[in-house]
């Protein structure tokens, strides 16, 4: 079995601690060590400690010289929509001219235009488009990336999207967590007359879900729960059924308008509630008292030109577990740059650099239900690490827009090298 010894790091940010999301004040402690070495045995972290004693303990380990730089857990990007066809740059100008995101959707743009586009493409074509995109996401420091379907909205096109994710997983060393988002929007063919939306919900539950579950193509089910998209009652119905079929659940909640999405997520015991740009005071309290991770996506609010951001401080101060993610997608967050999201976490959400890093590692892992094995540099954890051209962890959010990641390892194997 391959043994590795990471030596000569200026700092090792371990995020070590309990194998669950960090809540409230716990998020301030990123487990910073100076002058520590990290031993890897096979796929797992074996030990963290003094370099000389680890050399004696692991005499046959291949040494990796960190060159006085920063070592962190590989980032965990817990929310992306990476399976899509064409870019949607025309909508950016429409929003600048005062046409809102929901209005663009009502006119058949937005998610609908990505759906028409994805349906016209073959699985091979989608794979060829997604492969370099996911590689690029990984090049910014992620070793685990959640990827959603959601631009198919028919049995055939959702299965096609999820099969692309399965093929990407075979082709790439980064870990992918597949999510079925058949409930991303009511497709145009189910919008008239209004009663047809009910048929779409039944189609999701009775036809799409069993097929997705049978083929074991997804770990999670997700719903875009938002006024004008899926109601809280519909969301509950879809996610209850999904859980019944063996999938874990998460939801897009209170993204643009407060409507009880966070409360519903807490009530359902969802693994995460994502967006929360318009969460209510009651929603904050509900998440703080639940195990549901509050996943914030500040790149989306920035790109949509919204003047407000999710209340990260209020969530953390109330005792919630907050994660950060890119929300990489063609409509609202076309960025590959996860460290830039950490910049927004500090500058816009008023998190500390340590909180932002915890939000992008251990809490990202918790948002994907894998915090017992992933997101920490601690004995027994998956040897997923990132090496950065920085000597202080606060440089990750500081050099905004830069790509400081020099390489990542997943399960002890090189995952992405620059
Ligand atoms: O997370 N909010 C819903 N879904 C995506 C956007 C999808 C799109 O506009 O294509 C999001 O922002
Ligand atoms: Fe999203």
Short mmCIF file of C-alpha atoms and ligand atoms in Angstrom, two decimals:
data_model
loop_
_atom_site.label_atom_id
_atom_site.label_comp_id
_atom_site.label_asym_id
_atom_site.label_seq_id
_atom_site.Cartn_x
_atom_site.Cartn_y
_atom_site.Cartn_z
CA UNK A 1 0.00 0.00 0.00
CA UNK A 2 1.27 3.49 -0.83
CA UNK A 3 2.48 5.49 2.11
CA UNK A 4 2.98 9.23 1.85
CA UNK A 5 4.42 11.79 4.22
CA UNK A 6 3.55 15.45 3.67
CA UNK A 7 6.41 17.40 5.26
CA UNK A 8 7.57 21.00 5.50
CA UNK A 9 4.15 22.69 5.46
CA UNK A 10 4.02 26.19 6.96
CA UNK A 11 0.52 25.46 8.23
CA UNK A 12 -1.73 22.43 8.28
CA UNK A 13 -5.39 23.31 8.65
CA UNK A 14 -6.87 20.06 9.95
CA UNK A 15 -10.54 20.89 10.65
CA UNK A 16 -10.13 17.96 13.06
CA UNK A 17 -12.92 17.23 15.51
CA UNK A 18 -16.21 15.41 15.59
CA UNK A 19 -17.34 13.71 12.36
CA UNK A 20 -20.34 15.97 11.89
CA UNK A 21 -21.10 19.52 10.84
CA UNK A 22 -19.59 22.22 13.05
CA UNK A 23 -22.24 24.46 14.54
CA UNK A 24 -22.19 28.02 15.78
CA UNK A 25 -19.05 28.90 17.74
CA UNK A 26 -17.43 25.56 16.81
CA UNK A 27 -16.98 26.91 13.29
CA UNK A 28 -14.35 29.40 14.49
CA UNK A 29 -11.83 26.59 15.11
CA UNK A 30 -10.26 25.30 11.90
CA UNK A 31 -7.70 23.21 13.82
CA UNK A 32 -4.64 25.16 12.73
CA UNK A 33 -1.23 23.47 13.26
CA UNK A 34 2.15 24.97 12.46
CA UNK A 35 5.09 22.77 11.57
CA UNK A 36 3.07 19.55 11.47
CA UNK A 37 3.51 16.65 9.05
CA UNK A 38 0.78 14.35 7.74
CA UNK A 39 1.20 10.61 7.15
CA UNK A 40 -1.04 8.79 4.69
CA UNK A 41 -1.40 5.02 4.60
CA UNK A 42 -3.23 3.81 1.52
CA UNK A 43 -6.46 5.73 1.19
CA UNK A 44 -6.55 7.20 4.68
CA UNK A 45 -4.78 9.69 6.90
CA UNK A 46 -2.66 7.63 9.33
CA UNK A 47 -1.22 10.29 11.62
CA UNK A 48 -0.69 14.03 12.05
CA UNK A 49 2.26 15.24 14.09
CA UNK A 50 5.94 15.99 14.31
CA UNK A 51 7.79 15.32 11.04
CA UNK A 52 10.76 13.51 12.59
CA UNK A 53 8.67 11.16 14.67
CA UNK A 54 6.38 10.41 11.71
CA UNK A 55 9.51 9.66 9.62
CA UNK A 56 10.52 7.08 12.23
CA UNK A 57 7.01 5.67 12.34
CA UNK A 58 6.66 5.48 8.54
CA UNK A 59 10.23 4.91 7.28
CA UNK A 60 9.08 3.62 3.88
CA UNK A 61 6.74 6.57 3.16
CA UNK A 62 7.36 8.66 0.04
CA UNK A 63 7.92 12.25 1.16
CA UNK A 64 6.04 15.13 -0.39
CA UNK A 65 7.76 18.42 0.32
CA UNK A 66 5.12 21.11 0.86
CA UNK A 67 7.83 23.76 0.38
CA UNK A 68 6.74 25.91 3.32
CA UNK A 69 3.22 26.19 1.99
CA UNK A 70 -0.30 25.51 3.22
CA UNK A 71 -2.02 22.11 3.45
CA UNK A 72 -5.78 21.84 4.02
CA UNK A 73 -8.43 19.18 3.64
CA UNK A 74 -9.57 18.95 0.01
CA UNK A 75 -12.51 21.32 -0.41
CA UNK A 76 -16.00 19.84 -0.54
CA UNK A 77 -18.23 21.66 -3.05
CA UNK A 78 -21.65 20.44 -1.95
CA UNK A 79 -23.85 22.17 -4.55
CA UNK A 80 -23.31 22.26 -8.33
CA UNK A 81 -25.44 21.89 -11.45
CA UNK A 82 -22.55 20.86 -13.72
CA UNK A 83 -24.55 18.86 -16.29
CA UNK A 84 -25.76 21.35 -18.88
CA UNK A 85 -25.26 22.31 -22.50
CA UNK A 86 -24.81 25.89 -23.57
CA UNK A 87 -23.97 28.96 -21.53
CA UNK A 88 -26.72 31.56 -20.83
CA UNK A 89 -24.81 34.85 -21.05
CA UNK A 90 -27.77 36.69 -22.68
CA UNK A 91 -29.70 36.55 -19.40
CA UNK A 92 -27.02 38.48 -17.55
CA UNK A 93 -27.71 41.53 -19.72
CA UNK A 94 -31.47 41.06 -19.41
CA UNK A 95 -31.16 41.20 -15.63
CA UNK A 96 -28.95 44.28 -15.93
CA UNK A 97 -31.77 45.86 -17.94
CA UNK A 98 -34.18 45.19 -15.08
CA UNK A 99 -35.81 41.87 -16.06
CA UNK A 100 -35.68 39.66 -12.96
CA UNK A 101 -34.62 35.99 -12.73
CA UNK A 102 -38.20 34.76 -12.23
CA UNK A 103 -39.53 36.97 -15.03
CA UNK A 104 -36.94 35.50 -17.42
CA UNK A 105 -38.16 32.03 -16.39
CA UNK A 106 -41.80 33.08 -16.96
CA UNK A 107 -40.84 34.08 -20.51
CA UNK A 108 -39.48 30.59 -21.18
CA UNK A 109 -35.83 31.49 -20.55
CA UNK A 110 -33.82 30.53 -17.51
CA UNK A 111 -33.99 26.87 -16.54
CA UNK A 112 -36.40 26.21 -19.47
CA UNK A 113 -33.85 27.24 -22.05
CA UNK A 114 -31.23 24.93 -20.49
CA UNK A 115 -33.83 22.14 -20.53
CA UNK A 116 -34.57 22.56 -24.26
CA UNK A 117 -30.84 22.63 -24.94
CA UNK A 118 -29.98 19.57 -22.82
CA UNK A 119 -32.82 17.53 -24.33
CA UNK A 120 -31.37 18.13 -27.79
CA UNK A 121 -27.96 16.71 -26.85
CA UNK A 122 -26.75 13.13 -26.62
CA UNK A 123 -25.28 11.57 -23.50
CA UNK A 124 -21.84 11.55 -25.16
CA UNK A 125 -22.08 15.22 -26.01
CA UNK A 126 -23.08 16.11 -22.45
CA UNK A 127 -20.24 14.01 -21.09
CA UNK A 128 -17.75 15.81 -23.35
CA UNK A 129 -19.05 19.18 -22.15
CA UNK A 130 -19.10 18.25 -18.47
CA UNK A 131 -15.69 16.58 -18.24
CA UNK A 132 -13.55 19.73 -18.63
CA UNK A 133 -15.98 21.70 -16.47
CA UNK A 134 -15.70 19.30 -13.55
CA UNK A 135 -11.92 19.11 -14.03
CA UNK A 136 -11.79 22.87 -13.81
CA UNK A 137 -13.92 22.89 -10.65
CA UNK A 138 -11.48 20.38 -9.12
CA UNK A 139 -8.50 22.50 -10.15
CA UNK A 140 -9.54 25.13 -7.61
CA UNK A 141 -9.06 22.73 -4.70
CA UNK A 142 -12.11 20.46 -4.45
CA UNK A 143 -11.73 16.72 -3.94
CA UNK A 144 -15.46 16.06 -3.47
CA UNK A 145 -18.07 17.67 -5.70
CA UNK A 146 -21.82 17.21 -5.63
CA UNK A 147 -23.38 17.25 -9.10
CA UNK A 148 -27.10 17.59 -9.79
CA UNK A 149 -29.24 16.62 -12.73
CA UNK A 150 -32.20 18.98 -13.26
CA UNK A 151 -32.03 20.25 -16.82
CA UNK A 152 -33.73 17.16 -18.25
CA UNK A 153 -37.14 17.16 -16.52
CA UNK A 154 -38.25 13.99 -18.31
CA UNK A 155 -37.52 10.41 -17.37
CA UNK A 156 -35.22 9.91 -20.32
CA UNK A 157 -33.36 13.21 -19.98
CA UNK A 158 -32.93 13.02 -16.21
CA UNK A 159 -31.56 9.47 -16.51
CA UNK A 160 -29.28 10.67 -19.32
CA UNK A 161 -27.93 13.44 -17.06
CA UNK A 162 -27.40 11.10 -14.11
CA UNK A 163 -25.64 8.55 -16.33
CA UNK A 164 -23.27 11.32 -17.40
CA UNK A 165 -22.42 11.88 -13.72
CA UNK A 166 -21.76 8.14 -13.29
CA UNK A 167 -19.46 8.19 -16.33
CA UNK A 168 -17.66 11.28 -15.02
CA UNK A 169 -17.05 9.44 -11.76
CA UNK A 170 -15.35 6.62 -13.67
CA UNK A 171 -13.22 9.09 -15.64
CA UNK A 172 -12.12 11.41 -12.85
CA UNK A 173 -10.27 10.92 -9.55
CA UNK A 174 -12.35 13.56 -7.76
CA UNK A 175 -15.27 12.12 -5.76
CA UNK A 176 -18.67 13.01 -7.21
CA UNK A 177 -21.91 12.86 -5.24
CA UNK A 178 -24.89 12.56 -7.62
CA UNK A 179 -28.18 14.33 -6.89
CA UNK A 180 -31.45 13.87 -8.75
CA UNK A 181 -33.14 17.25 -9.27
CA UNK A 182 -36.09 16.26 -11.45
CA UNK A 183 -38.02 18.84 -9.42
CA UNK A 184 -35.93 21.77 -10.65
CA UNK A 185 -38.85 23.36 -12.50
CA UNK A 186 -42.29 22.47 -13.89
CA UNK A 187 -41.43 21.78 -17.55
CA UNK A 188 -43.24 23.89 -20.16
CA UNK A 189 -45.29 20.93 -21.44
CA UNK A 190 -46.86 20.56 -17.95
CA UNK A 191 -47.74 24.22 -17.40
CA UNK A 192 -51.03 24.56 -19.30
CA UNK A 193 -53.64 24.03 -18.03
CA UNK A 194 -52.47 24.62 -14.44
CA UNK A 195 -53.86 21.25 -13.30
CA UNK A 196 -51.09 19.58 -15.31
CA UNK A 197 -48.45 20.59 -12.69
CA UNK A 198 -50.07 18.01 -10.43
CA UNK A 199 -49.42 15.42 -13.15
CA UNK A 200 -45.75 16.41 -13.19
CA UNK A 201 -45.46 15.88 -9.42
CA UNK A 202 -47.03 12.43 -9.83
CA UNK A 203 -44.71 11.69 -12.76
CA UNK A 204 -41.71 12.61 -10.58
CA UNK A 205 -42.86 10.40 -7.72
CA UNK A 206 -44.36 7.46 -9.63
CA UNK A 207 -42.05 7.18 -12.64
CA UNK A 208 -38.83 9.14 -12.40
CA UNK A 209 -37.99 8.41 -8.77
CA UNK A 210 -38.35 4.60 -9.00
CA UNK A 211 -36.17 4.54 -12.14
CA UNK A 212 -33.48 6.72 -10.53
CA UNK A 213 -33.55 4.61 -7.37
CA UNK A 214 -33.52 1.29 -9.29
CA UNK A 215 -30.48 2.23 -11.30
CA UNK A 216 -28.83 3.63 -8.14
CA UNK A 217 -27.96 6.77 -10.03
CA UNK A 218 -28.35 9.28 -7.19
CA UNK A 219 -27.46 9.62 -3.51
CA UNK A 220 -29.72 12.62 -2.98
CA UNK A 221 -33.04 14.02 -4.17
CA UNK A 222 -33.38 17.80 -4.32
CA UNK A 223 -36.32 20.15 -5.03
CA UNK A 224 -36.33 23.83 -6.05
CA UNK A 225 -38.83 24.91 -3.38
CA UNK A 226 -39.67 28.53 -4.18
CA UNK A 227 -42.82 30.56 -4.91
CA UNK A 228 -43.47 30.14 -8.64
CA UNK A 229 -41.61 26.81 -8.75
CA UNK A 230 -42.50 23.98 -6.30
CA UNK A 231 -44.71 24.72 -3.29
CA UNK A 232 -43.77 23.53 0.18
CA UNK A 233 -46.58 20.91 0.00
CA UNK A 234 -45.28 19.56 -3.32
CA UNK A 235 -41.73 19.60 -1.98
CA UNK A 236 -42.77 17.59 1.05
CA UNK A 237 -44.54 15.04 -1.12
CA UNK A 238 -41.56 14.59 -3.45
CA UNK A 239 -38.96 14.42 -0.69
CA UNK A 240 -41.00 12.08 1.52
CA UNK A 241 -41.27 9.70 -1.42
CA UNK A 242 -37.57 10.10 -2.21
CA UNK A 243 -36.58 9.22 1.31
CA UNK A 244 -38.89 6.24 1.12
CA UNK A 245 -37.03 5.12 -1.99
CA UNK A 246 -33.72 5.24 -0.11
CA UNK A 247 -32.38 8.62 -1.18
CA UNK A 248 -31.11 11.27 1.23
CA UNK A 249 -32.78 14.65 0.80
CA UNK A 250 -31.87 18.31 0.37
CA UNK A 251 -33.68 21.34 -0.97
CA UNK A 252 -33.24 24.72 -2.62
CA UNK A 253 -35.01 26.79 0.03
CA UNK A 254 -35.90 30.46 0.50
CA UNK A 255 -33.58 31.48 -2.31
CA UNK A 256 -35.38 34.63 -3.41
CA UNK A 257 -38.49 34.90 -1.21
CA UNK A 258 -39.15 33.70 2.35
CA UNK A 259 -41.83 31.00 2.26
CA UNK A 260 -41.05 28.46 4.94
CA UNK A 261 -38.46 26.45 2.98
CA UNK A 262 -35.91 26.36 5.80
CA UNK A 263 -38.59 25.36 8.32
CA UNK A 264 -39.68 22.56 5.99
CA UNK A 265 -36.07 21.36 5.59
CA UNK A 266 -35.66 21.19 9.37
CA UNK A 267 -39.01 19.47 9.79
CA UNK A 268 -38.14 16.85 7.15
CA UNK A 269 -34.68 16.33 8.68
CA UNK A 270 -33.10 17.17 5.31
CA UNK A 271 -29.33 16.80 5.11
CA UNK A 272 -29.08 20.39 3.86
CA UNK A 273 -31.16 23.46 3.02
CA UNK A 274 -29.47 25.46 0.30
CA UNK A 275 -29.44 29.16 -0.75
CA UNK A 276 -31.44 30.77 2.11
CA UNK A 277 -30.94 34.27 0.70
CA UNK A 278 -34.40 35.19 1.99
CA UNK A 279 -34.66 32.94 5.08
CA UNK A 280 -36.99 34.21 7.84
CA UNK A 281 -36.18 34.59 11.53
CA UNK A 282 -38.27 31.49 12.17
CA UNK A 283 -36.29 29.63 9.52
CA UNK A 284 -33.00 30.58 11.18
CA UNK A 285 -34.25 29.27 14.53
CA UNK A 286 -35.53 26.08 12.91
CA UNK A 287 -32.17 25.30 11.25
CA UNK A 288 -30.24 26.18 14.43
CA UNK A 289 -32.27 23.57 16.30
CA UNK A 290 -31.93 20.91 13.61
CA UNK A 291 -29.10 18.86 12.14
CA UNK A 292 -29.82 20.28 8.67
CA UNK A 293 -26.78 22.09 7.25
CA UNK A 294 -27.44 25.63 5.97
CA UNK A 295 -25.61 25.75 2.63
CA UNK A 296 -25.00 29.31 1.48
CA UNK A 297 -24.20 30.22 -2.12
CA UNK A 298 -23.03 33.84 -2.15
CA UNK A 299 -21.74 33.64 -5.74
CA UNK A 300 -25.33 33.25 -6.89
CA UNK A 301 -26.56 36.39 -5.14
CA UNK A 302 -23.56 38.29 -6.50
CA UNK A 303 -24.11 37.10 -10.07
CA UNK A 304 -27.87 37.78 -9.92
CA UNK A 305 -27.06 41.33 -8.84
CA UNK A 306 -29.06 40.98 -5.63
CA UNK A 307 -28.18 43.56 -3.00
CA UNK A 308 -28.63 41.20 -0.06
CA UNK A 309 -26.91 37.99 0.98
CA UNK A 310 -27.95 35.08 3.19
CA UNK A 311 -27.66 35.94 6.91
CA UNK A 312 -24.61 33.80 7.64
CA UNK A 313 -23.78 35.63 10.87
CA UNK A 314 -27.29 35.25 12.26
CA UNK A 315 -27.28 31.55 11.33
CA UNK A 316 -23.89 30.91 12.94
CA UNK A 317 -24.68 33.01 15.98
CA UNK A 318 -27.94 31.07 16.42
CA UNK A 319 -25.93 27.82 16.41
CA UNK A 320 -26.54 26.49 12.88
CA UNK A 321 -23.98 24.56 10.82
CA UNK A 322 -23.16 26.66 7.73
CA UNK A 323 -21.57 25.34 4.53
CA UNK A 324 -20.43 27.28 1.47
CA UNK A 325 -20.56 26.03 -2.13
CA UNK A 326 -20.24 27.33 -5.69
CA UNK A 327 -23.74 26.51 -7.04
CA UNK A 328 -21.87 26.19 -10.37
CA UNK A 329 -24.60 26.43 -13.06
CA UNK A 330 -25.22 28.23 -16.36
CA UNK A 331 -27.96 30.56 -15.08
CA UNK A 332 -27.02 32.00 -11.73
CA UNK A 333 -23.45 31.03 -10.87
CA UNK A 334 -21.16 30.29 -13.81
CA UNK A 335 -18.00 30.19 -11.73
CA UNK A 336 -15.48 27.36 -11.25
CA UNK A 337 -13.76 29.24 -8.47
CA UNK A 338 -14.61 27.87 -5.01
CA UNK A 339 -11.96 30.00 -3.24
CA UNK A 340 -13.73 33.07 -4.66
CA UNK A 341 -16.85 31.88 -2.82
CA UNK A 342 -14.76 31.85 0.36
CA UNK A 343 -13.79 35.46 -0.40
CA UNK A 344 -17.49 36.32 -0.57
CA UNK A 345 -18.02 34.34 2.63
CA UNK A 346 -15.65 36.66 4.45
CA UNK A 347 -16.30 39.97 2.65
CA UNK A 348 -20.05 39.69 2.09
CA UNK A 349 -21.30 37.16 4.64
CA UNK A 350 -18.94 38.44 7.36
CA UNK A 351 -17.57 35.04 8.25
CA UNK A 352 -14.04 34.67 9.58
CA UNK A 353 -11.50 32.94 7.33
CA UNK A 354 -11.57 29.94 9.69
CA UNK A 355 -15.37 29.76 9.52
CA UNK A 356 -15.25 29.98 5.73
CA UNK A 357 -12.73 27.15 5.52
CA UNK A 358 -14.73 24.96 7.92
CA UNK A 359 -17.82 25.77 5.81
CA UNK A 360 -16.00 24.59 2.66
CA UNK A 361 -14.58 21.36 4.12
CA UNK A 362 -16.09 19.58 7.10
CA UNK A 363 -19.48 21.34 6.77
CA UNK A 364 -19.57 20.70 3.02
CA UNK A 365 -19.00 17.04 3.87
CA UNK A 366 -21.84 17.21 6.41
CA UNK A 367 -24.07 18.72 3.70
CA UNK A 368 -23.39 15.55 1.70
CA UNK A 369 -23.76 13.16 4.63
CA UNK A 370 -20.09 12.12 4.50
CA UNK A 371 -18.64 14.04 7.46
CA UNK A 372 -17.61 10.84 9.26
CA UNK A 373 -15.09 10.03 6.53
CA UNK A 374 -14.35 13.28 4.69
CA UNK A 375 -13.41 16.90 5.30
CA UNK A 376 -10.71 16.58 7.95
CA UNK A 377 -6.99 15.94 8.14
CA UNK A 378 -7.27 13.51 11.03
CA UNK A 379 -6.41 9.83 11.54
CA UNK A 380 -8.87 7.52 9.85
CA UNK A 381 -10.24 10.16 7.48
CA UNK A 382 -10.04 9.82 3.72
CA UNK A 383 -6.65 11.19 2.59
CA UNK A 384 -8.18 14.08 0.65
CA UNK A 385 -5.89 17.10 0.86
CA UNK A 386 -5.10 20.30 -1.03
CA UNK A 387 -1.76 22.08 -1.24
CA UNK A 388 -1.89 25.86 -1.67
CA UNK A 389 0.52 28.53 -2.81
CA UNK A 390 0.09 30.36 0.48
CA UNK A 391 1.73 30.27 3.84
CA UNK A 392 -1.28 31.38 5.83
CA UNK A 393 -4.81 29.97 5.44
CA UNK A 394 -6.28 33.47 5.39
CA UNK A 395 -4.68 33.90 1.97
CA UNK A 396 -7.28 31.57 0.43
CA UNK A 397 -10.11 34.13 0.76
CA UNK A 398 -7.68 37.05 0.47
CA UNK A 399 -6.25 36.65 -3.07
CA UNK A 400 -9.68 36.97 -4.56
CA UNK A 401 -10.24 35.41 -7.93
CA UNK A 402 -6.80 33.80 -7.97
CA UNK A 403 -6.13 30.10 -8.29
CA UNK A 404 -3.71 29.28 -5.50
CA UNK A 405 -4.32 25.53 -5.37
CA UNK A 406 -1.14 23.73 -6.45
CA UNK A 407 -2.50 20.21 -6.34
CA UNK A 408 -4.90 17.88 -4.58
CA UNK A 409 -4.86 14.24 -3.48
CA UNK A 410 -7.92 12.08 -3.05
CA UNK A 411 -7.68 8.87 -1.06
CA UNK A 412 -3.91 9.35 -1.15
CA UNK A 413 -3.69 9.53 -4.95
CA UNK A 414 -2.93 12.64 -6.98
CA UNK A 415 -6.30 14.09 -7.91
CA UNK A 416 -5.50 17.33 -9.58
CA UNK A 417 -2.03 18.69 -10.29
CA UNK A 418 -1.27 22.07 -11.82
O1 LIG B 1 -29.25 27.03 -7.72
N1 LIG B 1 -32.27 27.96 -8.06
C1 LIG B 1 -32.37 27.04 -8.82
N2 LIG B 1 -31.41 26.46 -9.51
C2 LIG B 1 -30.16 27.06 -9.83
C3 LIG B 1 -30.24 27.93 -11.02
C4 LIG B 1 -30.61 27.21 -12.20
C5 LIG B 1 -30.58 28.02 -13.46
O2 LIG B 1 -30.93 29.21 -13.49
O3 LIG B 1 -30.21 27.39 -14.45
C6 LIG B 1 -29.58 27.75 -8.63
O4 LIG B 1 -29.45 28.98 -8.59
FE1 LIG B 2 -28.66 25.37 -7.08
#
